[in-house]
mmCIF file with all atom_site columns, N, CA and C in Angstrom:
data_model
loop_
_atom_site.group_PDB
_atom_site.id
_atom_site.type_symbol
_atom_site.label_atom_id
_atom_site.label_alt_id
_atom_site.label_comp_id
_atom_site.label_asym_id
_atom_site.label_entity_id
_atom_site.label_seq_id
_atom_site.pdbx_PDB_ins_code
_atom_site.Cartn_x
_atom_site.Cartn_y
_atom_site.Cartn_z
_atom_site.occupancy
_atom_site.B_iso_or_equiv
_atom_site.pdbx_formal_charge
_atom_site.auth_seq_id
_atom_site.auth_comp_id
_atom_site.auth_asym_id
_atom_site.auth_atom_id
_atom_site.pdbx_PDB_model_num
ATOM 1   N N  . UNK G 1 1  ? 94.545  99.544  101.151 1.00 0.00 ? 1  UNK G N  1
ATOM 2   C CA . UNK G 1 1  ? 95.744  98.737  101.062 1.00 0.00 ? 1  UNK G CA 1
ATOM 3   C C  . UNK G 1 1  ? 95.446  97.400  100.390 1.00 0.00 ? 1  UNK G C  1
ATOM 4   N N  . UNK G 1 2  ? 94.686  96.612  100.757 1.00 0.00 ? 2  UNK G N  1
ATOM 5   C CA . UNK G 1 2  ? 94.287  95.562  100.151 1.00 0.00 ? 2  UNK G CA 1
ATOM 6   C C  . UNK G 1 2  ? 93.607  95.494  98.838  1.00 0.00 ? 2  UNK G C  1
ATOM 7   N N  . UNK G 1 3  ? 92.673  96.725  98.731  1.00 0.00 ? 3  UNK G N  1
ATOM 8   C CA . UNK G 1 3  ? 92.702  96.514  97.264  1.00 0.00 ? 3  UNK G CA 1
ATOM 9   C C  . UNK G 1 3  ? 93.489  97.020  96.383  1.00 0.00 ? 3  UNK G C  1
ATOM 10  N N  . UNK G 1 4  ? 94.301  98.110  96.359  1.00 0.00 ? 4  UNK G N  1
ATOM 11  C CA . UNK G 1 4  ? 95.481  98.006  95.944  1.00 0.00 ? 4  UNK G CA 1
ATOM 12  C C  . UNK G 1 4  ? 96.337  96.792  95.560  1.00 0.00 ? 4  UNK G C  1
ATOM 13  N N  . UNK G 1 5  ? 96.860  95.952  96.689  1.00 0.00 ? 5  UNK G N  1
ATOM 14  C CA . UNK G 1 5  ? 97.723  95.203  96.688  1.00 0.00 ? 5  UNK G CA 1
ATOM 15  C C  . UNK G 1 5  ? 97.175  94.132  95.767  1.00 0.00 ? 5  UNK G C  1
ATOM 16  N N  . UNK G 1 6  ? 95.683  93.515  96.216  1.00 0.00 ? 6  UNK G N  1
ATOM 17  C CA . UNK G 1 6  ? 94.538  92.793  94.835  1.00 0.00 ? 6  UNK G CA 1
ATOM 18  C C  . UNK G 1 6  ? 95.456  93.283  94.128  1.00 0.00 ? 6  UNK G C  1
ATOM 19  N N  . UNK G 1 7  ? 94.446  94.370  93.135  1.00 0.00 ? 7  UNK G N  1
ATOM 20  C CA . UNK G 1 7  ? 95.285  94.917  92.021  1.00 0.00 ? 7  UNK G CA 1
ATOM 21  C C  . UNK G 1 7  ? 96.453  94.655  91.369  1.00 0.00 ? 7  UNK G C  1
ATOM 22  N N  . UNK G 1 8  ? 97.321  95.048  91.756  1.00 0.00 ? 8  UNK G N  1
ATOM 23  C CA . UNK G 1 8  ? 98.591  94.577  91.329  1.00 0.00 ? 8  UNK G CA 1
ATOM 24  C C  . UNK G 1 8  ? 99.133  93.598  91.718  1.00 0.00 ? 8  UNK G C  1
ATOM 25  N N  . UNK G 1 9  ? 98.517  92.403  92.160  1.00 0.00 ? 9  UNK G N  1
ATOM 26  C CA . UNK G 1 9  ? 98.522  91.279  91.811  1.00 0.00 ? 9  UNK G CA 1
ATOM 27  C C  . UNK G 1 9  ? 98.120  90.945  90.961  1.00 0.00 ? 9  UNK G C  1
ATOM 28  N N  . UNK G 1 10 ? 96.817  90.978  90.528  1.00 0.00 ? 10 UNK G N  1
ATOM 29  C CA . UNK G 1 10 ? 96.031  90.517  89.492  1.00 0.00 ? 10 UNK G CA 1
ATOM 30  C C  . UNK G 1 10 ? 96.359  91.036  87.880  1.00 0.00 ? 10 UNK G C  1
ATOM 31  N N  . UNK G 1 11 ? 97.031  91.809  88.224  1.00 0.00 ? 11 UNK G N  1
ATOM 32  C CA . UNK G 1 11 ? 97.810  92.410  86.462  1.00 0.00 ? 11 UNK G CA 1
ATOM 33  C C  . UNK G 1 11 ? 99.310  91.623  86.853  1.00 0.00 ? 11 UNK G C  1
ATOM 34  N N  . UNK G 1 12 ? 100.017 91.218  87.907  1.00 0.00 ? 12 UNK G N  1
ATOM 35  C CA . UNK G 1 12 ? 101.061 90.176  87.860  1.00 0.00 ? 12 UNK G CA 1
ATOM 36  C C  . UNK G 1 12 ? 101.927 91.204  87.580  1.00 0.00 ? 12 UNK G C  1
ATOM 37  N N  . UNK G 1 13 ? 101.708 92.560  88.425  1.00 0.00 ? 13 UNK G N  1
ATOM 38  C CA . UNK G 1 13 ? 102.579 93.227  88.749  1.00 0.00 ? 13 UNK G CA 1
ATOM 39  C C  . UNK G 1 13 ? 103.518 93.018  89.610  1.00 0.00 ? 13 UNK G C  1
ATOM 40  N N  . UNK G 1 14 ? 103.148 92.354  90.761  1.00 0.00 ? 14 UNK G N  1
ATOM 41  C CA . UNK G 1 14 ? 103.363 92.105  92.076  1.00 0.00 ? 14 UNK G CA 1
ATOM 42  C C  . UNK G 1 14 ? 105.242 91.896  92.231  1.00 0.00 ? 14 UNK G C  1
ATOM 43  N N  . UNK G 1 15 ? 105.562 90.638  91.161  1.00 0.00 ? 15 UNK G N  1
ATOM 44  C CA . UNK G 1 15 ? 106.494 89.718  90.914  1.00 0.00 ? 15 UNK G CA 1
ATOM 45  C C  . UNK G 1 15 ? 108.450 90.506  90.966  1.00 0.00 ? 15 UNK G C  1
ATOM 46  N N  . UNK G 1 16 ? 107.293 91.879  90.615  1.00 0.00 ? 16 UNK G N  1
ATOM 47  C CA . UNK G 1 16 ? 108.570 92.455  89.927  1.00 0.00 ? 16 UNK G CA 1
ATOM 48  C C  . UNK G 1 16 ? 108.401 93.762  89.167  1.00 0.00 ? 16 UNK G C  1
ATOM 49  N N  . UNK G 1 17 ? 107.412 94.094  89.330  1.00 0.00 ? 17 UNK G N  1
ATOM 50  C CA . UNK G 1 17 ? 107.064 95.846  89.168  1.00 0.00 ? 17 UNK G CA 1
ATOM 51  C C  . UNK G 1 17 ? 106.957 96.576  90.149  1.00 0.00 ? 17 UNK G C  1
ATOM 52  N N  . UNK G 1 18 ? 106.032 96.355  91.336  1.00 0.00 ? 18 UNK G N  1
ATOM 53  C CA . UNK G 1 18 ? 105.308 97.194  92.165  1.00 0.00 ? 18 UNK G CA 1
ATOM 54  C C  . UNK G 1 18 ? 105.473 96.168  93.179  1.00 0.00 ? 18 UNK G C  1
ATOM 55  N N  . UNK G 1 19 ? 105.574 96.945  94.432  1.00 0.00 ? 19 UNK G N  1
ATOM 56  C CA . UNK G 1 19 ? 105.106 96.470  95.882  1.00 0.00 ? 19 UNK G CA 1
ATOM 57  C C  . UNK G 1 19 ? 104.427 97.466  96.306  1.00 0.00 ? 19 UNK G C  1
ATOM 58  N N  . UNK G 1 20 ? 103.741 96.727  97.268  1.00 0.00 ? 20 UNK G N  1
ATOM 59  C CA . UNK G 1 20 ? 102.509 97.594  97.753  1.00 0.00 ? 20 UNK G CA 1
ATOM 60  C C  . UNK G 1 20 ? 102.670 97.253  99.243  1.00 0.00 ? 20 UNK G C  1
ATOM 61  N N  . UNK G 1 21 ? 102.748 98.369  100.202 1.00 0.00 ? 21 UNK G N  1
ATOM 62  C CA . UNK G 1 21 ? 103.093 97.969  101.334 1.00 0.00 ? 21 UNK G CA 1
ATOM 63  C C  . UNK G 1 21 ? 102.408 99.104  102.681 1.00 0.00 ? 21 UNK G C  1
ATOM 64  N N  . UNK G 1 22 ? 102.473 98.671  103.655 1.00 0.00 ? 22 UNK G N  1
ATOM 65  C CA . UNK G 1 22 ? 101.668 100.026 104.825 1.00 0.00 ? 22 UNK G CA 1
ATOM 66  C C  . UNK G 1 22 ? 103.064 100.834 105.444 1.00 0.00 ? 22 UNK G C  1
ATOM 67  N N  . UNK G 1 23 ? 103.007 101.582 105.569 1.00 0.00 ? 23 UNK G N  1
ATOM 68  C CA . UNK G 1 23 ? 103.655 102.516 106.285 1.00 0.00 ? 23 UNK G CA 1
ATOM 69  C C  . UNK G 1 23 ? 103.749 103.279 107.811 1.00 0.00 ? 23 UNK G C  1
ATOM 70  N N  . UNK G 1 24 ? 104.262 103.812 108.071 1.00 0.00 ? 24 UNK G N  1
ATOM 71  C CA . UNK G 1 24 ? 104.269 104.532 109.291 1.00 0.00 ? 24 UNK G CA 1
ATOM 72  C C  . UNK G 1 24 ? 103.578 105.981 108.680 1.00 0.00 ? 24 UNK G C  1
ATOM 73  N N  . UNK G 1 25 ? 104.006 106.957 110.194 1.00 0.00 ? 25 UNK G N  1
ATOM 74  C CA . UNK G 1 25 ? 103.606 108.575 109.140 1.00 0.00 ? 25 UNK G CA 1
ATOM 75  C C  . UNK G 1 25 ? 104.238 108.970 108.140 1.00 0.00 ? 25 UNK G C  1
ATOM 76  N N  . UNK G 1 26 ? 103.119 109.361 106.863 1.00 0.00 ? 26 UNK G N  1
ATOM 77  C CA . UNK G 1 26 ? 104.015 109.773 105.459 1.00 0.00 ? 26 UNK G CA 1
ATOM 78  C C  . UNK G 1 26 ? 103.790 111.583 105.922 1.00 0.00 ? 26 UNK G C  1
ATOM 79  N N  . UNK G 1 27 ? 103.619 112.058 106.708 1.00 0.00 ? 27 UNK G N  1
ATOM 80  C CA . UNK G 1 27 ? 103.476 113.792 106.969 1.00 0.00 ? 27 UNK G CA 1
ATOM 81  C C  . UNK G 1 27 ? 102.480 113.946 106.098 1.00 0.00 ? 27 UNK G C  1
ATOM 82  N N  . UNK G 1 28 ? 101.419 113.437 105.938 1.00 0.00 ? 28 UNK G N  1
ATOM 83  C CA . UNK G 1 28 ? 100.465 113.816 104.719 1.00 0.00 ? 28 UNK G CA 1
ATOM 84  C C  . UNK G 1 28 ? 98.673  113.409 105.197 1.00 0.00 ? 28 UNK G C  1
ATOM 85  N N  . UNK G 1 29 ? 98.674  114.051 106.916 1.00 0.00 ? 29 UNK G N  1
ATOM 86  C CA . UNK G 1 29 ? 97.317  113.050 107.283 1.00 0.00 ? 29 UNK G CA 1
ATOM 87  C C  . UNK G 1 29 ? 96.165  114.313 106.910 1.00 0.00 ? 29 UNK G C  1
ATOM 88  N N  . UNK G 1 30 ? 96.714  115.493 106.447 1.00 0.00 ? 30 UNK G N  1
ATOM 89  C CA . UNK G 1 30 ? 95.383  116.154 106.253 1.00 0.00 ? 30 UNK G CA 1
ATOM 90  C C  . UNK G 1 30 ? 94.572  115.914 104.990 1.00 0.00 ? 30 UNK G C  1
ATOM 91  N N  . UNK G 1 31 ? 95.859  115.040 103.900 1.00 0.00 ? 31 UNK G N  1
ATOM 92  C CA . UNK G 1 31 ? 95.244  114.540 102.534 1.00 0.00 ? 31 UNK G CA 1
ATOM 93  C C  . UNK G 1 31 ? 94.254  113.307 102.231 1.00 0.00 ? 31 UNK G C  1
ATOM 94  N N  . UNK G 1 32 ? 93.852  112.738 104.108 1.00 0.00 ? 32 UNK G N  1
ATOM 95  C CA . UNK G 1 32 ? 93.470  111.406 103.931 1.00 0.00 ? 32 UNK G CA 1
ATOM 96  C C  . UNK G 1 32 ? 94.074  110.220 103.725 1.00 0.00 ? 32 UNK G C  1
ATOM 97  N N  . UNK G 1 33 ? 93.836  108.814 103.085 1.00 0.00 ? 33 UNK G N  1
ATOM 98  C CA . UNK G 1 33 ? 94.128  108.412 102.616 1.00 0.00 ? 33 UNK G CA 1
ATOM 99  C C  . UNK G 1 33 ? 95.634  108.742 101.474 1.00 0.00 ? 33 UNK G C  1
ATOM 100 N N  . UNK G 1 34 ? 96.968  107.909 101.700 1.00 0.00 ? 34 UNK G N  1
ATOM 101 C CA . UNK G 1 34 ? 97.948  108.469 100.848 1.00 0.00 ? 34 UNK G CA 1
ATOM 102 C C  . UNK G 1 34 ? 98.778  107.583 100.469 1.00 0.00 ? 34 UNK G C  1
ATOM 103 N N  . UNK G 1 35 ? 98.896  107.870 98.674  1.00 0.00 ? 35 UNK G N  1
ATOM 104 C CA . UNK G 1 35 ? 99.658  106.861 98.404  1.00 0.00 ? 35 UNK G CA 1
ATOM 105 C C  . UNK G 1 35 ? 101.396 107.177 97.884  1.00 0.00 ? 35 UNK G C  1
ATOM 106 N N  . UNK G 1 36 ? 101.888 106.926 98.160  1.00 0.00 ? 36 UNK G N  1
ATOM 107 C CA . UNK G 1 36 ? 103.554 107.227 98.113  1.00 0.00 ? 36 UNK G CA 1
ATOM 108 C C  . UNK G 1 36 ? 103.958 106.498 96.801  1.00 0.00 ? 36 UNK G C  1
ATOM 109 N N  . UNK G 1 37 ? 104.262 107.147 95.501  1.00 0.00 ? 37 UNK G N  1
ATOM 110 C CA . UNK G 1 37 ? 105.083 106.443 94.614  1.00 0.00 ? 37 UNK G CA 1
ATOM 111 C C  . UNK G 1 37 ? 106.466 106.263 94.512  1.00 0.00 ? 37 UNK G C  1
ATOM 112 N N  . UNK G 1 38 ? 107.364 105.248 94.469  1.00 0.00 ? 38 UNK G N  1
ATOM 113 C CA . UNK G 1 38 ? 108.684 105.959 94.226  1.00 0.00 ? 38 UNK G CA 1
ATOM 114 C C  . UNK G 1 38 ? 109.209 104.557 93.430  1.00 0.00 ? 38 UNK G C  1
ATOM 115 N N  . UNK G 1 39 ? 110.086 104.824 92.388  1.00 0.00 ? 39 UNK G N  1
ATOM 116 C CA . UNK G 1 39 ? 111.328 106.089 93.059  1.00 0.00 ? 39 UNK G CA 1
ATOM 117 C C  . UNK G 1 39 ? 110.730 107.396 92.459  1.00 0.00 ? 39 UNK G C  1
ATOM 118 N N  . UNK G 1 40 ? 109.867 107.661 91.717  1.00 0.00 ? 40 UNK G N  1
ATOM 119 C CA . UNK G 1 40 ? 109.316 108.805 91.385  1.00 0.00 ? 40 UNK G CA 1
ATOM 120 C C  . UNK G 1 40 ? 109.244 109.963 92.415  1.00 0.00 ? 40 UNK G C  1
ATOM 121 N N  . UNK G 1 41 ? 108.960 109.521 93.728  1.00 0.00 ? 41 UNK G N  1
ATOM 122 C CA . UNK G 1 41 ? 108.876 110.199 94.537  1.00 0.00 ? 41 UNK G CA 1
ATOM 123 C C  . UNK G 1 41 ? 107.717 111.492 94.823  1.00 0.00 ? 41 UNK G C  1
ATOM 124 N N  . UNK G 1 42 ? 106.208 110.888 94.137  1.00 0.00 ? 42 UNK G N  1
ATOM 125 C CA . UNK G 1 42 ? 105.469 111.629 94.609  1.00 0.00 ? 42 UNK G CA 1
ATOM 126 C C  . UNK G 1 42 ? 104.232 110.962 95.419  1.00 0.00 ? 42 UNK G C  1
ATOM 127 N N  . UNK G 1 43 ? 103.341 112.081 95.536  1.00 0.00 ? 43 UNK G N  1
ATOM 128 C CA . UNK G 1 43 ? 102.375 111.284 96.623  1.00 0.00 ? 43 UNK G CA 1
ATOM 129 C C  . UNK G 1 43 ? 100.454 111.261 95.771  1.00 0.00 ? 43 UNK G C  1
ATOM 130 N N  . UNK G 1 44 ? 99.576  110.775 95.819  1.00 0.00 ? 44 UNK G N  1
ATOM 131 C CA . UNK G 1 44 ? 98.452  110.814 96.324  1.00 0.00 ? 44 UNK G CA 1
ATOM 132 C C  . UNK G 1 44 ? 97.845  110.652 96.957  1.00 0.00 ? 44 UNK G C  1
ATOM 133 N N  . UNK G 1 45 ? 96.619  111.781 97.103  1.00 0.00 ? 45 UNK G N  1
ATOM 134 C CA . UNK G 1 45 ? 95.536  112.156 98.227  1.00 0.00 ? 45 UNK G CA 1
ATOM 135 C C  . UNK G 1 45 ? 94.651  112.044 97.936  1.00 0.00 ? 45 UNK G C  1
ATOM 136 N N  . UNK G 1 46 ? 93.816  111.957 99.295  1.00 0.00 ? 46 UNK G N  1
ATOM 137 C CA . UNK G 1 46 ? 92.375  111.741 98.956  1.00 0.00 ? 46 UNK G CA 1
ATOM 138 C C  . UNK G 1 46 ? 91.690  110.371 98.504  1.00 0.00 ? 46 UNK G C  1
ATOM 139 N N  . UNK G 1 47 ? 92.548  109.125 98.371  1.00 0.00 ? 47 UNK G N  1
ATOM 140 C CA . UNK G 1 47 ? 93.003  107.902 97.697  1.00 0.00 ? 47 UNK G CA 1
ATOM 141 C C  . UNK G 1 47 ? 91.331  107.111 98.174  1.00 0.00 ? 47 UNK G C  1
ATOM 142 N N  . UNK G 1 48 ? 90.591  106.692 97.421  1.00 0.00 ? 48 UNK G N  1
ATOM 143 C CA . UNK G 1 48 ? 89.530  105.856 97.733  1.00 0.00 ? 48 UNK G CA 1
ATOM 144 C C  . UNK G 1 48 ? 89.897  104.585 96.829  1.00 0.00 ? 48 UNK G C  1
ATOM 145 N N  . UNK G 1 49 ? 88.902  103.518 97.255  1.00 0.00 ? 49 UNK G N  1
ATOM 146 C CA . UNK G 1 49 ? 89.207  102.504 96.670  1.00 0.00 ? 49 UNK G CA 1
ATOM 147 C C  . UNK G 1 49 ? 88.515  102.361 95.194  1.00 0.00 ? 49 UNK G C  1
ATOM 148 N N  . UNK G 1 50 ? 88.047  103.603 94.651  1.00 0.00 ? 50 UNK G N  1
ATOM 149 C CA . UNK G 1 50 ? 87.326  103.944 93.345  1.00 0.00 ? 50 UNK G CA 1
ATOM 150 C C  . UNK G 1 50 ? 88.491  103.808 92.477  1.00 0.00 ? 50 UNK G C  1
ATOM 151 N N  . UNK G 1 51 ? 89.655  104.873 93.544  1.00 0.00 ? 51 UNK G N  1
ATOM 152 C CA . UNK G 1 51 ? 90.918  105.406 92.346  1.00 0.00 ? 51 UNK G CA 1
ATOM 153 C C  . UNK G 1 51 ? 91.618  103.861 91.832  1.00 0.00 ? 51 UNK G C  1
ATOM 154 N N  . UNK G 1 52 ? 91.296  102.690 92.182  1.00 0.00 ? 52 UNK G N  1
ATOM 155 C CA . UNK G 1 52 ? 92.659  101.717 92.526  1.00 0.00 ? 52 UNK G CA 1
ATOM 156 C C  . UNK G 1 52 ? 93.119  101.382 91.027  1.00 0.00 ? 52 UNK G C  1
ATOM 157 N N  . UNK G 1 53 ? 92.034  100.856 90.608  1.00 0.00 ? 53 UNK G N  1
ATOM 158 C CA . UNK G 1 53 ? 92.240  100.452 88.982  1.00 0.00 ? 53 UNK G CA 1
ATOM 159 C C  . UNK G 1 53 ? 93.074  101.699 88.199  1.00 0.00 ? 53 UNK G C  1
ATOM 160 N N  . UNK G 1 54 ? 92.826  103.063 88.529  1.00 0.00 ? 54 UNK G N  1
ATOM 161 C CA . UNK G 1 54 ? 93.300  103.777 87.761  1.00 0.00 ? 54 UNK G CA 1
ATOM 162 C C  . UNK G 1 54 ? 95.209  104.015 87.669  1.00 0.00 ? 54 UNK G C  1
ATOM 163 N N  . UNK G 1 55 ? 95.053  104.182 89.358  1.00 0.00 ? 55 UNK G N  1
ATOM 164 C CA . UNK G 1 55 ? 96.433  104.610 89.909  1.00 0.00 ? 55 UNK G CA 1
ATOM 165 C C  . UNK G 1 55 ? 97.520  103.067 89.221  1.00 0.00 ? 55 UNK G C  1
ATOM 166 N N  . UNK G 1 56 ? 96.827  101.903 89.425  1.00 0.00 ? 56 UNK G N  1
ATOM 167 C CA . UNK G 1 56 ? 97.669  100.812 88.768  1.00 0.00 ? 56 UNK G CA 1
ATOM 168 C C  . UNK G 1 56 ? 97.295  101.241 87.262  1.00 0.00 ? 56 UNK G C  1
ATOM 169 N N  . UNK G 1 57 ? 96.630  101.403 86.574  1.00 0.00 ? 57 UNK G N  1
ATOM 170 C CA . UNK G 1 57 ? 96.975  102.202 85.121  1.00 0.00 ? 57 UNK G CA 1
ATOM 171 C C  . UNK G 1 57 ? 97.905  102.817 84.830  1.00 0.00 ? 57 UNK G C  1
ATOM 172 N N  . UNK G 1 58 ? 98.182  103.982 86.343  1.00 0.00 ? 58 UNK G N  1
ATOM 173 C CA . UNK G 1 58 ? 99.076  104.443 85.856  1.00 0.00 ? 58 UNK G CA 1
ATOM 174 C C  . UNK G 1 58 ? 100.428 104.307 85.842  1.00 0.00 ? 58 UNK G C  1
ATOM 175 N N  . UNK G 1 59 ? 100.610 102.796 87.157  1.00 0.00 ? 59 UNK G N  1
ATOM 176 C CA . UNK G 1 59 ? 102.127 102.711 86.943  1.00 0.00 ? 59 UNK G CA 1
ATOM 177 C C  . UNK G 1 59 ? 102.156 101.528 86.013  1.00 0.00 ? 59 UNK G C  1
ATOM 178 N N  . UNK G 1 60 ? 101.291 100.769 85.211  1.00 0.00 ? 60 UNK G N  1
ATOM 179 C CA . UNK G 1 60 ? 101.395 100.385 84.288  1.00 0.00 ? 60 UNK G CA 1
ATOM 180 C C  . UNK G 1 60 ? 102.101 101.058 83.134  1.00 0.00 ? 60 UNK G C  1
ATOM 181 N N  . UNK G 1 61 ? 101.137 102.368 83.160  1.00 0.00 ? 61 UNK G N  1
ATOM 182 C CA . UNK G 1 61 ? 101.941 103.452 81.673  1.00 0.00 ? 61 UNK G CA 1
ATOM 183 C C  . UNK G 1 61 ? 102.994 104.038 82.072  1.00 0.00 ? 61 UNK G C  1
ATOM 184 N N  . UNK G 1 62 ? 103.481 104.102 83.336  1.00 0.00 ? 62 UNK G N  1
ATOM 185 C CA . UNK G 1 62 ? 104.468 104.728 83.864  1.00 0.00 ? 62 UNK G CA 1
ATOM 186 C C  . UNK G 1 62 ? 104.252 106.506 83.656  1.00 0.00 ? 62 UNK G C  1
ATOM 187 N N  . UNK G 1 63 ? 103.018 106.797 84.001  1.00 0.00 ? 63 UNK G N  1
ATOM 188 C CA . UNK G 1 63 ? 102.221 107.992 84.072  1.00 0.00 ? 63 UNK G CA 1
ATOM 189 C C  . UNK G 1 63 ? 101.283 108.409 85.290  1.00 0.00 ? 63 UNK G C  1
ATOM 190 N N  . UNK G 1 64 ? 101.797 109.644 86.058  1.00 0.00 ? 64 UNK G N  1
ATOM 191 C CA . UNK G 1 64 ? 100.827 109.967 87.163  1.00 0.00 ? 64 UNK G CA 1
ATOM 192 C C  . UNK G 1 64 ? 99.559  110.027 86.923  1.00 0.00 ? 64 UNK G C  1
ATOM 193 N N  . UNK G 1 65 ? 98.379  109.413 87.953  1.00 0.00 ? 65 UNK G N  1
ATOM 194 C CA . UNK G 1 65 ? 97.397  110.150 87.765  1.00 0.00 ? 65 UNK G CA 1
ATOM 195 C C  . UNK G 1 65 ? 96.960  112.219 88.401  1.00 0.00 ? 65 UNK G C  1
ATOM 196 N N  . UNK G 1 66 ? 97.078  112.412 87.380  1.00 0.00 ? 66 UNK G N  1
ATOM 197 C CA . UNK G 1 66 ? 97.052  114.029 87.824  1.00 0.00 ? 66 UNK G CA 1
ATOM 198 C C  . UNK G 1 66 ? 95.841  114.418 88.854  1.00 0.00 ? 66 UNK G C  1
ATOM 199 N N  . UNK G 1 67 ? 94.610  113.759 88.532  1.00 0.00 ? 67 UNK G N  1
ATOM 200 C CA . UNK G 1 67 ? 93.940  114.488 89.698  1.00 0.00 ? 67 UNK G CA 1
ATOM 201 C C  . UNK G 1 67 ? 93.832  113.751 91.142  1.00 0.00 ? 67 UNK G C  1
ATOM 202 N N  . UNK G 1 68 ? 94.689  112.812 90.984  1.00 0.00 ? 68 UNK G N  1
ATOM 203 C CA . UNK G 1 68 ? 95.271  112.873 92.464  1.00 0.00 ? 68 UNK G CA 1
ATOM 204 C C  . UNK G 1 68 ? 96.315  112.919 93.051  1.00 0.00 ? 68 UNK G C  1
ATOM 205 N N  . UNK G 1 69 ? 97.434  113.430 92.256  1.00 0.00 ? 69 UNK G N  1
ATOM 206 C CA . UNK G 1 69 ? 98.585  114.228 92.819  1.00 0.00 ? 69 UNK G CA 1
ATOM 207 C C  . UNK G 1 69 ? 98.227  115.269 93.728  1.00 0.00 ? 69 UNK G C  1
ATOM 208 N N  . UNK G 1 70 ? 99.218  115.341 94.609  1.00 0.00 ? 70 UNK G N  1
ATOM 209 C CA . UNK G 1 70 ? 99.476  116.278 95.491  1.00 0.00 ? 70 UNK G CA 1
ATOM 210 C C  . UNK G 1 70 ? 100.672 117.145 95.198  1.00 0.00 ? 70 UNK G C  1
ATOM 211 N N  . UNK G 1 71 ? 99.737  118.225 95.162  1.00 0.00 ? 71 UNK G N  1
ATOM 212 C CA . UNK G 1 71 ? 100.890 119.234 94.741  1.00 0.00 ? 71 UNK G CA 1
ATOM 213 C C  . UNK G 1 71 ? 101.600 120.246 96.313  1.00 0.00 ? 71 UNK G C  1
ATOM 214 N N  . UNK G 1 72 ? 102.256 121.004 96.033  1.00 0.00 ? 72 UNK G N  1
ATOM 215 C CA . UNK G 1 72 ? 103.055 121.765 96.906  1.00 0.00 ? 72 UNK G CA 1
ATOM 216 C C  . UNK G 1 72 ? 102.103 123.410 97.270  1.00 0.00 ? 72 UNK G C  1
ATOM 217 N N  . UNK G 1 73 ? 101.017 122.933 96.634  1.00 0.00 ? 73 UNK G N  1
ATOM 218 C CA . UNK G 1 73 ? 100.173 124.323 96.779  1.00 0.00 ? 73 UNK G CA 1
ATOM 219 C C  . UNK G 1 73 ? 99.256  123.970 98.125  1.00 0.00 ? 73 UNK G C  1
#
């Protein structure tokens, strides 16, 4: 959570792109770590603080990162 939230601060996302916030249960505790996009409305799993730079890449490009989507399989 916190480095996340870093993150998109530090690209001055914060202001008015992205919030970054904790949650209650997202139904998703067997994926680990999970991050909820929306309004897109999807999720990632497995979320370490390796992925952080990337996942803010990707709502920079306004592009999922695919290998940590969670799919329906």
């Amino acid at each position: 959570y916190r480095a996340l939230k870093g993150e998109v601060a530090a690209r001055g996302l914060a202001k008015l792109e992205a919030r970054v916030c904790t949650s209650s249960c997202l139904d998703q505790c067997a994926t680990g770590v999970t991050v909820l996009v929306e309004p897109d409305h999807f999720f990632y799993g497995r979320v370490t603080v390796a992925d952080v730079p990337e996942i803010v890449d990707g709502l920079v490009k306004d592009q999922p990162v695919k290998c940590l989507l969670l799919t329906a399989d």
